[in-house]
PDB file of C-alpha atoms in Angstrom:
ATOM      1  CA  MET D  18       5.627  14.688 -14.848  1.00  0.00           C
ATOM      2  CA  GLU D  19       9.190  13.534 -15.304  1.00  0.00           C
ATOM      3  CA  THR D  20       9.690  10.560 -17.552  1.00  0.00           C
ATOM      4  CA  ARG D  21      10.573   7.774 -15.219  1.00  0.00           C
ATOM      5  CA  ARG D  22      11.613   4.658 -16.985  1.00  0.00           C
ATOM      6  CA  ASP D  23      10.730   2.094 -14.416  1.00  0.00           C
ATOM      7  CA  VAL D  24       8.147  -0.604 -13.922  1.00  0.00           C
ATOM      8  CA  PHE D  25       5.767   1.704 -12.074  1.00  0.00           C
ATOM      9  CA  GLN D  26       5.604   4.177 -14.894  1.00  0.00           C
ATOM     10  CA  ALA D  27       5.245   1.356 -17.393  1.00  0.00           C
ATOM     11  CA  ILE D  28       2.123  -0.061 -15.811  1.00  0.00           C
ATOM     12  CA  ALA D  29       0.590   3.344 -15.060  1.00  0.00           C
ATOM     13  CA  ASP D  30      -1.086   3.306 -18.478  1.00  0.00           C
ATOM     14  CA  PRO D  31      -4.145   1.088 -19.168  1.00  0.00           C
ATOM     15  CA  THR D  32      -3.115   0.378 -22.784  1.00  0.00           C
ATOM     16  CA  ARG D  33       0.311  -0.742 -21.641  1.00  0.00           C
ATOM     17  CA  ARG D  34      -1.266  -2.992 -19.039  1.00  0.00           C
ATOM     18  CA  ALA D  35      -3.432  -4.518 -21.773  1.00  0.00           C
ATOM     19  CA  ILE D  36      -0.376  -5.095 -23.984  1.00  0.00           C
ATOM     20  CA  LEU D  37       1.366  -6.892 -21.118  1.00  0.00           C
ATOM     21  CA  THR D  38      -1.690  -9.096 -20.564  1.00  0.00           C
ATOM     22  CA  LEU D  39      -1.655 -10.090 -24.223  1.00  0.00           C
ATOM     23  CA  VAL D  40       2.048 -10.801 -24.474  1.00  0.00           C
ATOM     24  CA  ALA D  41       2.013 -12.698 -21.178  1.00  0.00           C
ATOM     25  CA  LEU D  42      -0.123 -15.305 -22.956  1.00  0.00           C
ATOM     26  CA  GLY D  43       2.473 -15.796 -25.668  1.00  0.00           C
ATOM     27  CA  ALA D  44       5.131 -13.936 -27.653  1.00  0.00           C
ATOM     28  CA  MET D  45       3.718 -11.606 -30.328  1.00  0.00           C
ATOM     29  CA  THR D  46       4.900  -9.484 -33.241  1.00  0.00           C
ATOM     30  CA  PRO D  47       4.319  -5.717 -33.030  1.00  0.00           C
ATOM     31  CA  GLY D  48       1.804  -5.996 -35.878  1.00  0.00           C
ATOM     32  CA  ALA D  49      -0.218  -8.641 -34.065  1.00  0.00           C
ATOM     33  CA  ILE D  50      -0.242  -6.525 -30.897  1.00  0.00           C
ATOM     34  CA  ALA D  51      -1.383  -3.405 -32.768  1.00  0.00           C
ATOM     35  CA  GLU D  52      -4.259  -5.304 -34.402  1.00  0.00           C
ATOM     36  CA  GLN D  53      -5.788  -5.830 -30.968  1.00  0.00           C
ATOM     37  CA  PHE D  54      -6.188  -2.099 -30.330  1.00  0.00           C
ATOM     38  CA  LYS D  55      -8.157   0.776 -31.799  1.00  0.00           C
ATOM     39  CA  SER D  56      -5.214   3.153 -31.335  1.00  0.00           C
ATOM     40  CA  SER D  57      -2.876   3.936 -34.216  1.00  0.00           C
ATOM     41  CA  ARG D  58       0.075   1.647 -34.880  1.00  0.00           C
ATOM     42  CA  GLN D  59       2.332   4.543 -33.964  1.00  0.00           C
ATOM     43  CA  THR D  60       0.750   4.902 -30.521  1.00  0.00           C
ATOM     44  CA  ILE D  61       1.017   1.173 -29.828  1.00  0.00           C
ATOM     45  CA  SER D  62       4.583   1.167 -31.077  1.00  0.00           C
ATOM     46  CA  LYS D  63       5.426   3.948 -28.577  1.00  0.00           C
ATOM     47  CA  HIS D  64       3.846   1.922 -25.759  1.00  0.00           C
ATOM     48  CA  ILE D  65       5.854  -1.141 -26.798  1.00  0.00           C
ATOM     49  CA  GLN D  66       9.003   0.985 -26.800  1.00  0.00           C
ATOM     50  CA  ILE D  67       8.341   2.179 -23.226  1.00  0.00           C
ATOM     51  CA  LEU D  68       7.613  -1.369 -22.062  1.00  0.00           C
ATOM     52  CA  THR D  69      10.848  -2.533 -23.669  1.00  0.00           C
ATOM     53  CA  GLU D  70      12.842   0.298 -22.068  1.00  0.00           C
ATOM     54  CA  CYS D  71      11.375  -0.718 -18.709  1.00  0.00           C
ATOM     55  CA  GLU D  72      12.467  -4.295 -19.460  1.00  0.00           C
ATOM     56  CA  LEU D  73       8.930  -5.636 -19.119  1.00  0.00           C
ATOM     57  CA  LEU D  74       9.110  -6.815 -22.702  1.00  0.00           C
ATOM     58  CA  LYS D  75      12.050  -8.513 -24.363  1.00  0.00           C
ATOM     59  CA  GLN D  76      12.705  -8.493 -28.099  1.00  0.00           C
ATOM     60  CA  GLU D  77      13.645 -11.584 -29.983  1.00  0.00           C
ATOM     61  CA  THR D  78      14.245 -11.903 -33.687  1.00  0.00           C
ATOM     62  CA  ALA D  79      12.994 -14.970 -35.519  1.00  0.00           C
ATOM     63  CA  GLY D  80      13.853 -14.788 -39.223  1.00  0.00           C
ATOM     64  CA  ARG D  81      12.527 -11.454 -40.478  1.00  0.00           C
ATOM     65  CA  GLU D  82      10.052 -11.027 -37.641  1.00  0.00           C
ATOM     66  CA  ILE D  83      10.519  -9.369 -34.262  1.00  0.00           C
ATOM     67  CA  TYR D  84       8.731 -11.063 -31.401  1.00  0.00           C
ATOM     68  CA  TYR D  85       8.047  -9.540 -28.005  1.00  0.00           C
ATOM     69  CA  HIS D  86       8.197 -11.698 -24.884  1.00  0.00           C
ATOM     70  CA  PHE D  87       6.889 -10.828 -21.441  1.00  0.00           C
ATOM     71  CA  ASN D  88       9.501 -10.582 -18.686  1.00  0.00           C
ATOM     72  CA  PRO D  89       7.787 -11.684 -15.439  1.00  0.00           C
ATOM     73  CA  GLN D  90      10.898 -11.020 -13.356  1.00  0.00           C
ATOM     74  CA  LYS D  91      10.449  -7.290 -13.825  1.00  0.00           C
ATOM     75  CA  MET D  92       6.801  -7.408 -12.821  1.00  0.00           C
ATOM     76  CA  LYS D  93       7.889  -8.966  -9.573  1.00  0.00           C
ATOM     77  CA  GLU D  94       9.560  -5.647  -8.638  1.00  0.00           C
ATOM     78  CA  VAL D  95       6.147  -3.999  -8.180  1.00  0.00           C
ATOM     79  CA  GLN D  96       4.996  -6.876  -6.014  1.00  0.00           C
ATOM     80  CA  ASP D  97       8.205  -6.809  -3.969  1.00  0.00           C
ATOM     81  CA  TRP D  98       7.766  -3.133  -3.186  1.00  0.00           C
ATOM     82  CA  LEU D  99       4.228  -3.524  -1.849  1.00  0.00           C
ATOM     83  CA  GLN D 100       4.682  -6.916  -0.201  1.00  0.00           C
ATOM     84  CA  PRO D 101       6.187  -5.847   3.158  1.00  0.00           C
ATOM     85  CA  PHE D 102       3.567  -3.105   3.469  1.00  0.00           C
ATOM     86  CA  ILE D 103       0.733  -5.557   2.774  1.00  0.00           C
ATOM     87  CA  LYS D 104       2.217  -8.009   5.249  1.00  0.00           C
ATOM     88  CA  MET D 105       2.459  -5.375   7.978  1.00  0.00           C
ATOM     89  CA  TRP D 106      -1.220  -4.425   7.649  1.00  0.00           C
ATOM     90  CA  ASP D 107      -2.325  -8.015   7.295  1.00  0.00           C
ATOM     91  CA  ASP D 108      -0.476  -8.956  10.507  1.00  0.00           C
ATOM     92  CA  ARG D 109      -2.046  -6.019  12.353  1.00  0.00           C
ATOM     93  CA  PHE D 110      -5.538  -6.807  11.123  1.00  0.00           C
ATOM     94  CA  ASN D 111      -5.152 -10.488  12.008  1.00  0.00           C
ATOM     95  CA  LYS D 112      -4.193  -9.379  15.498  1.00  0.00           C
ATOM     96  CA  LEU D 113      -7.164  -7.017  15.670  1.00  0.00           C
ATOM     97  CA  GLU D 114      -9.492  -9.872  14.754  1.00  0.00           C
ATOM     98  CA  GLU D 115      -7.885 -12.124  17.365  1.00  0.00           C
ATOM     99  CA  ILE D 116      -8.188  -9.484  20.106  1.00  0.00           C
ATOM    100  CA  MET D 117     -11.841  -8.736  19.335  1.00  0.00           C
ATOM    101  CA  LYS D 118     -13.031 -12.349  19.001  1.00  0.00           C
ATOM    102  CA  PRO D 119     -13.694 -12.775  22.768  1.00  0.00           C
ATOM    103  CA  PHE D 120     -16.108  -9.814  22.647  1.00  0.00           C
ATOM    104  CA  LYS D 121     -18.352 -11.591  20.145  1.00  0.00           C
ATOM    105  CA  LYS D 122     -21.691 -12.651  21.587  1.00  0.00           C
TER     106      LYS D 122
ATOM    107  CA  MET L  14       1.322 -16.435   0.492  1.00  0.00           C
ATOM    108  CA  ASP L  15      -2.221 -15.134   0.399  1.00  0.00           C
ATOM    109  CA  TYR L  16      -3.106 -12.077   2.413  1.00  0.00           C
ATOM    110  CA  ARG L  17      -6.641 -11.113   3.330  1.00  0.00           C
ATOM    111  CA  THR L  18      -5.624  -7.483   3.107  1.00  0.00           C
ATOM    112  CA  LYS L  19      -5.684  -5.887  -0.345  1.00  0.00           C
ATOM    113  CA  ILE L  20      -3.619  -2.788  -0.948  1.00  0.00           C
ATOM    114  CA  THR L  21      -3.908  -0.777  -4.142  1.00  0.00           C
ATOM    115  CA  ALA L  22      -1.281   1.835  -4.901  1.00  0.00           C
ATOM    116  CA  GLU L  23      -1.485   2.892  -8.526  1.00  0.00           C
ATOM    117  CA  PRO L  24       1.775   4.102 -10.028  1.00  0.00           C
ATOM    118  CA  GLY L  25       2.114   7.876 -10.203  1.00  0.00           C
ATOM    119  CA  LYS L  26      -0.755   8.593  -7.804  1.00  0.00           C
ATOM    120  CA  GLN L  27      -0.786  10.290  -4.381  1.00  0.00           C
ATOM    121  CA  GLU L  28      -3.190   7.903  -2.732  1.00  0.00           C
ATOM    122  CA  LEU L  29      -3.531   4.308  -1.707  1.00  0.00           C
ATOM    123  CA  PHE L  30      -6.395   2.048  -0.714  1.00  0.00           C
ATOM    124  CA  ILE L  31      -6.404  -0.618   1.971  1.00  0.00           C
ATOM    125  CA  ASN L  32      -9.273  -3.136   2.034  1.00  0.00           C
ATOM    126  CA  ARG L  33      -9.933  -5.941   4.429  1.00  0.00           C
ATOM    127  CA  GLU L  34     -12.876  -8.116   5.445  1.00  0.00           C
ATOM    128  CA  PHE L  35     -13.188  -9.237   9.065  1.00  0.00           C
ATOM    129  CA  ASP L  36     -14.988 -12.069  10.829  1.00  0.00           C
ATOM    130  CA  LEU L  37     -16.274  -9.508  13.302  1.00  0.00           C
ATOM    131  CA  PRO L  38     -19.453  -7.500  13.718  1.00  0.00           C
ATOM    132  CA  VAL L  39     -18.929  -3.966  12.451  1.00  0.00           C
ATOM    133  CA  ALA L  40     -19.373  -2.515  15.971  1.00  0.00           C
ATOM    134  CA  LEU L  41     -16.374  -4.484  17.242  1.00  0.00           C
ATOM    135  CA  LEU L  42     -14.252  -3.520  14.249  1.00  0.00           C
ATOM    136  CA  PHE L  43     -15.027   0.128  14.924  1.00  0.00           C
ATOM    137  CA  ARG L  44     -14.395  -0.250  18.642  1.00  0.00           C
ATOM    138  CA  ALA L  45     -10.922  -1.674  17.942  1.00  0.00           C
ATOM    139  CA  HIS L  46     -10.117   1.658  16.297  1.00  0.00           C
ATOM    140  CA  THR L  47     -11.422   3.941  19.044  1.00  0.00           C
ATOM    141  CA  ASP L  48     -10.665   2.109  22.307  1.00  0.00           C
ATOM    142  CA  PRO L  49      -7.115   3.114  23.370  1.00  0.00           C
ATOM    143  CA  THR L  50      -6.303  -0.179  25.129  1.00  0.00           C
ATOM    144  CA  LEU L  51      -7.414  -2.334  22.223  1.00  0.00           C
ATOM    145  CA  LEU L  52      -5.795  -0.094  19.631  1.00  0.00           C
ATOM    146  CA  ALA L  53      -2.425  -0.246  21.390  1.00  0.00           C
ATOM    147  CA  GLN L  54      -2.686  -4.048  21.462  1.00  0.00           C
ATOM    148  CA  TRP L  55      -3.190  -4.641  17.777  1.00  0.00           C
ATOM    149  CA  MET L  56      -0.927  -1.844  16.592  1.00  0.00           C
ATOM    150  CA  SER L  57       2.026  -3.197  18.549  1.00  0.00           C
ATOM    151  CA  ASN L  58       4.213  -6.020  17.321  1.00  0.00           C
ATOM    152  CA  ASP L  59       7.413  -7.840  18.247  1.00  0.00           C
ATOM    153  CA  TYR L  60       9.527  -4.933  17.045  1.00  0.00           C
ATOM    154  CA  ALA L  61       7.509  -1.940  18.049  1.00  0.00           C
ATOM    155  CA  LYS L  62       5.479  -1.188  21.148  1.00  0.00           C
ATOM    156  CA  MET L  63       2.742   1.331  20.566  1.00  0.00           C
ATOM    157  CA  THR L  64       1.355   3.471  23.397  1.00  0.00           C
ATOM    158  CA  VAL L  65      -1.741   5.622  23.064  1.00  0.00           C
ATOM    159  CA  GLU L  66      -0.865   8.914  24.748  1.00  0.00           C
ATOM    160  CA  LYS L  67      -4.102  10.585  23.756  1.00  0.00           C
ATOM    161  CA  LEU L  68      -7.210   9.600  21.814  1.00  0.00           C
ATOM    162  CA  ASP L  69     -10.072  12.018  21.889  1.00  0.00           C
ATOM    163  CA  ALA L  70     -12.488  10.132  19.647  1.00  0.00           C
ATOM    164  CA  GLN L  71     -14.747  12.993  18.614  1.00  0.00           C
ATOM    165  CA  PRO L  72     -14.850  15.643  15.890  1.00  0.00           C
ATOM    166  CA  GLN L  73     -11.861  18.002  16.285  1.00  0.00           C
ATOM    167  CA  GLY L  74     -10.409  15.657  18.847  1.00  0.00           C
ATOM    168  CA  ALA L  75      -6.665  15.116  18.823  1.00  0.00           C
ATOM    169  CA  TRP L  76      -4.810  11.834  18.964  1.00  0.00           C
ATOM    170  CA  HIS L  77      -1.207  10.994  19.765  1.00  0.00           C
ATOM    171  CA  TYR L  78       0.636   7.650  19.803  1.00  0.00           C
ATOM    172  CA  THR L  79       4.221   6.868  20.544  1.00  0.00           C
ATOM    173  CA  VAL L  80       6.072   3.878  19.167  1.00  0.00           C
ATOM    174  CA  LYS L  81       9.153   2.484  20.821  1.00  0.00           C
ATOM    175  CA  ASP L  82      11.447   0.370  18.724  1.00  0.00           C
ATOM    176  CA  PRO L  83      13.762  -2.348  20.095  1.00  0.00           C
ATOM    177  CA  SER L  84      16.670   0.094  20.327  1.00  0.00           C
ATOM    178  CA  GLY L  85      14.572   2.172  22.720  1.00  0.00           C
ATOM    179  CA  GLN L  86      14.074   5.005  20.281  1.00  0.00           C
ATOM    180  CA  THR L  87      10.664   6.674  20.483  1.00  0.00           C
ATOM    181  CA  PHE L  88       8.703   7.993  17.507  1.00  0.00           C
ATOM    182  CA  ASN L  89       5.699  10.277  17.643  1.00  0.00           C
ATOM    183  CA  PHE L  90       2.546  10.011  15.547  1.00  0.00           C
ATOM    184  CA  TYR L  91      -0.293  12.456  15.894  1.00  0.00           C
ATOM    185  CA  GLY L  92      -3.195  14.105  14.195  1.00  0.00           C
ATOM    186  CA  VAL L  93      -6.707  15.399  14.437  1.00  0.00           C
ATOM    187  CA  ILE L  94      -9.995  13.576  14.065  1.00  0.00           C
ATOM    188  CA  HIS L  95     -12.117  15.429  11.528  1.00  0.00           C
ATOM    189  CA  ASP L  96     -15.188  13.313  11.409  1.00  0.00           C
ATOM    190  CA  ILE L  97     -16.256  10.305  13.389  1.00  0.00           C
ATOM    191  CA  GLU L  98     -19.512   8.400  13.349  1.00  0.00           C
ATOM    192  CA  ALA L  99     -19.858   5.036  15.064  1.00  0.00           C
ATOM    193  CA  PRO L 100     -19.725   2.497  13.555  1.00  0.00           C
ATOM    194  CA  VAL L 101     -19.391   3.791   9.997  1.00  0.00           C
ATOM    195  CA  ARG L 102     -16.757   6.428   9.534  1.00  0.00           C
ATOM    196  CA  LEU L 103     -13.489   7.847  10.801  1.00  0.00           C
ATOM    197  CA  VAL L 104     -11.729  10.687   9.011  1.00  0.00           C
ATOM    198  CA  ARG L 105      -8.420  11.828  10.457  1.00  0.00           C
ATOM    199  CA  THR L 106      -5.082  13.365   9.699  1.00  0.00           C
ATOM    200  CA  PHE L 107      -1.931  11.380  10.436  1.00  0.00           C
ATOM    201  CA  GLN L 108       1.423  12.997  11.001  1.00  0.00           C
ATOM    202  CA  MET L 109       4.728  11.388  11.673  1.00  0.00           C
ATOM    203  CA  ASP L 110       7.782  13.081  13.139  1.00  0.00           C
ATOM    204  CA  SER L 111      10.413  13.227  10.509  1.00  0.00           C
ATOM    205  CA  GLN L 112      14.101  12.690  11.190  1.00  0.00           C
ATOM    206  CA  GLN L 113      14.906  15.343   8.627  1.00  0.00           C
ATOM    207  CA  GLY L 114      12.973  18.079   6.910  1.00  0.00           C
ATOM    208  CA  GLU L 115       9.265  18.604   6.992  1.00  0.00           C
ATOM    209  CA  PRO L 116       7.024  16.115   8.751  1.00  0.00           C
ATOM    210  CA  SER L 117       4.841  14.102   6.421  1.00  0.00           C
ATOM    211  CA  VAL L 118       1.115  14.532   6.843  1.00  0.00           C
ATOM    212  CA  GLN L 119      -1.570  12.342   5.342  1.00  0.00           C
ATOM    213  CA  LEU L 120      -5.348  12.391   5.266  1.00  0.00           C
ATOM    214  CA  GLU L 121      -7.186   9.127   5.986  1.00  0.00           C
ATOM    215  CA  PHE L 122     -10.771   8.149   5.259  1.00  0.00           C
ATOM    216  CA  HIS L 123     -11.755   4.947   7.054  1.00  0.00           C
ATOM    217  CA  THR L 124     -15.105   3.431   6.099  1.00  0.00           C
ATOM    218  CA  PHE L 125     -16.583   0.599   8.163  1.00  0.00           C
ATOM    219  CA  THR L 126     -19.226  -1.500   6.419  1.00  0.00           C
ATOM    220  CA  LYS L 127     -21.490  -4.176   7.846  1.00  0.00           C
ATOM    221  CA  LEU L 128     -21.551  -7.251   5.603  1.00  0.00           C
ATOM    222  CA  THR L 129     -23.551  -9.631   7.810  1.00  0.00           C
ATOM    223  CA  ASP L 130     -24.260  -9.715  11.558  1.00  0.00           C
ATOM    224  CA  ASN L 131     -20.859 -11.287  12.072  1.00  0.00           C
ATOM    225  CA  THR L 132     -18.733  -9.940   9.246  1.00  0.00           C
ATOM    226  CA  SER L 133     -17.612  -6.482   8.262  1.00  0.00           C
ATOM    227  CA  LYS L 134     -15.312  -4.613   5.935  1.00  0.00           C
ATOM    228  CA  LEU L 135     -12.818  -1.806   6.423  1.00  0.00           C
ATOM    229  CA  THR L 136     -11.929   0.401   3.471  1.00  0.00           C
ATOM    230  CA  THR L 137      -9.238   3.007   3.945  1.00  0.00           C
ATOM    231  CA  GLN L 138      -8.277   5.705   1.477  1.00  0.00           C
ATOM    232  CA  THR L 139      -5.064   7.513   2.365  1.00  0.00           C
ATOM    233  CA  ILE L 140      -4.021  10.672   0.538  1.00  0.00           C
ATOM    234  CA  TYR L 141      -0.433  11.936   0.581  1.00  0.00           C
ATOM    235  CA  ARG L 142       1.050  15.260  -0.371  1.00  0.00           C
ATOM    236  CA  SER L 143       2.928  13.852  -3.348  1.00  0.00           C
ATOM    237  CA  ASN L 144       3.461  10.619  -5.204  1.00  0.00           C
ATOM    238  CA  LYS L 145       7.031  10.489  -3.953  1.00  0.00           C
ATOM    239  CA  GLU L 146       5.939  10.858  -0.338  1.00  0.00           C
ATOM    240  CA  ARG L 147       3.447   8.026  -0.777  1.00  0.00           C
ATOM    241  CA  ASP L 148       6.051   5.737  -2.295  1.00  0.00           C
ATOM    242  CA  ASP L 149       8.572   6.584   0.436  1.00  0.00           C
ATOM    243  CA  MET L 150       6.007   5.866   3.154  1.00  0.00           C
ATOM    244  CA  ILE L 151       5.223   2.491   1.590  1.00  0.00           C
ATOM    245  CA  ARG L 152       8.925   1.708   1.484  1.00  0.00           C
ATOM    246  CA  MET L 153       9.312   2.649   5.130  1.00  0.00           C
ATOM    247  CA  GLY L 154       6.267   0.734   6.203  1.00  0.00           C
ATOM    248  CA  MET L 155       4.913   3.791   8.058  1.00  0.00           C
ATOM    249  CA  ALA L 156       5.913   2.480  11.448  1.00  0.00           C
ATOM    250  CA  PRO L 157       9.402   2.281  12.846  1.00  0.00           C
ATOM    251  CA  GLY L 158      10.311  -1.282  13.577  1.00  0.00           C
ATOM    252  CA  ALA L 159       7.329  -2.657  11.728  1.00  0.00           C
ATOM    253  CA  ASN L 160       9.529  -3.927   8.989  1.00  0.00           C
ATOM    254  CA  MET L 161      12.813  -3.876  10.780  1.00  0.00           C
ATOM    255  CA  ALA L 162      13.951  -7.181   9.405  1.00  0.00           C
ATOM    256  CA  HIS L 163      13.026  -6.012   5.951  1.00  0.00           C
ATOM    257  CA  ASP L 164      14.769  -2.649   6.389  1.00  0.00           C
ATOM    258  CA  ARG L 165      17.937  -4.360   7.545  1.00  0.00           C
ATOM    259  CA  LEU L 166      17.823  -6.588   4.514  1.00  0.00           C
ATOM    260  CA  GLN L 167      17.320  -3.542   2.312  1.00  0.00           C
ATOM    261  CA  GLU L 168      20.324  -1.839   3.925  1.00  0.00           C
ATOM    262  CA  VAL L 169      22.477  -4.861   3.374  1.00  0.00           C
ATOM    263  CA  MET L 170      21.325  -5.177  -0.226  1.00  0.00           C
ATOM    264  CA  ASN L 171      21.799  -1.465  -0.968  1.00  0.00           C
ATOM    265  CA  GLN L 172      25.550  -1.956  -0.696  1.00  0.00           C
ATOM    266  CA  TYR L 173      25.343  -4.230  -3.717  1.00  0.00           C
ATOM    267  CA  LYS L 174      23.349  -1.862  -5.926  1.00  0.00           C
TER     268      LYS L 174
END
């Protein structure tokens, strides 16, 4: 498996998805994020690094603390990729339903 | 915009799932998939006209559709039906002529479920040869012309990448 640094790879991991869910609620320090998980701090730190590289998280420094913010714009990329495909099937299925309605007893 | 169709394509995987509930009895939902006239109707859209050339709806039966896009270009889709049981199951292969290189082949498991006398559910699992092939097929929309407007937009935008 090549290391892709894109949104898709970022959200492929359940721990990373959980981190995103947390940070989406409000900016957090790496320590506060790590406290929420059973995994080692090192593991969580690696996940945070990947999420940052994929631009799903943004770093901000406040005094001596680093805070991570969620970047919703990036998440939209996943949605954008699937959207036309979903729309195509939804249109087809709506049409199927329409066509079959007259056959209902 | 809320769609009634749910599509799950997990990153890095070679499969995708399509789920949809219908206000139709399960028998009618199944029939829409096996009756050539009806199938051609709902699979066609403003951009692409689908014609069923062959649909032998039985185990080891072959199927073949052609799709004509607005420019008049024709694309071939074909495969074999592996397992079919009305009105619960359809397992088939799906192959699309490729403009270059090997054709892409996928395996589809369609499950039809009765919810009530008047409602039903279709669950499709599609398996691709590789993750890349799956992602490319999603990008293409699997049917020429289906997302023509979108493809044009993509082309235009690609110049700015």
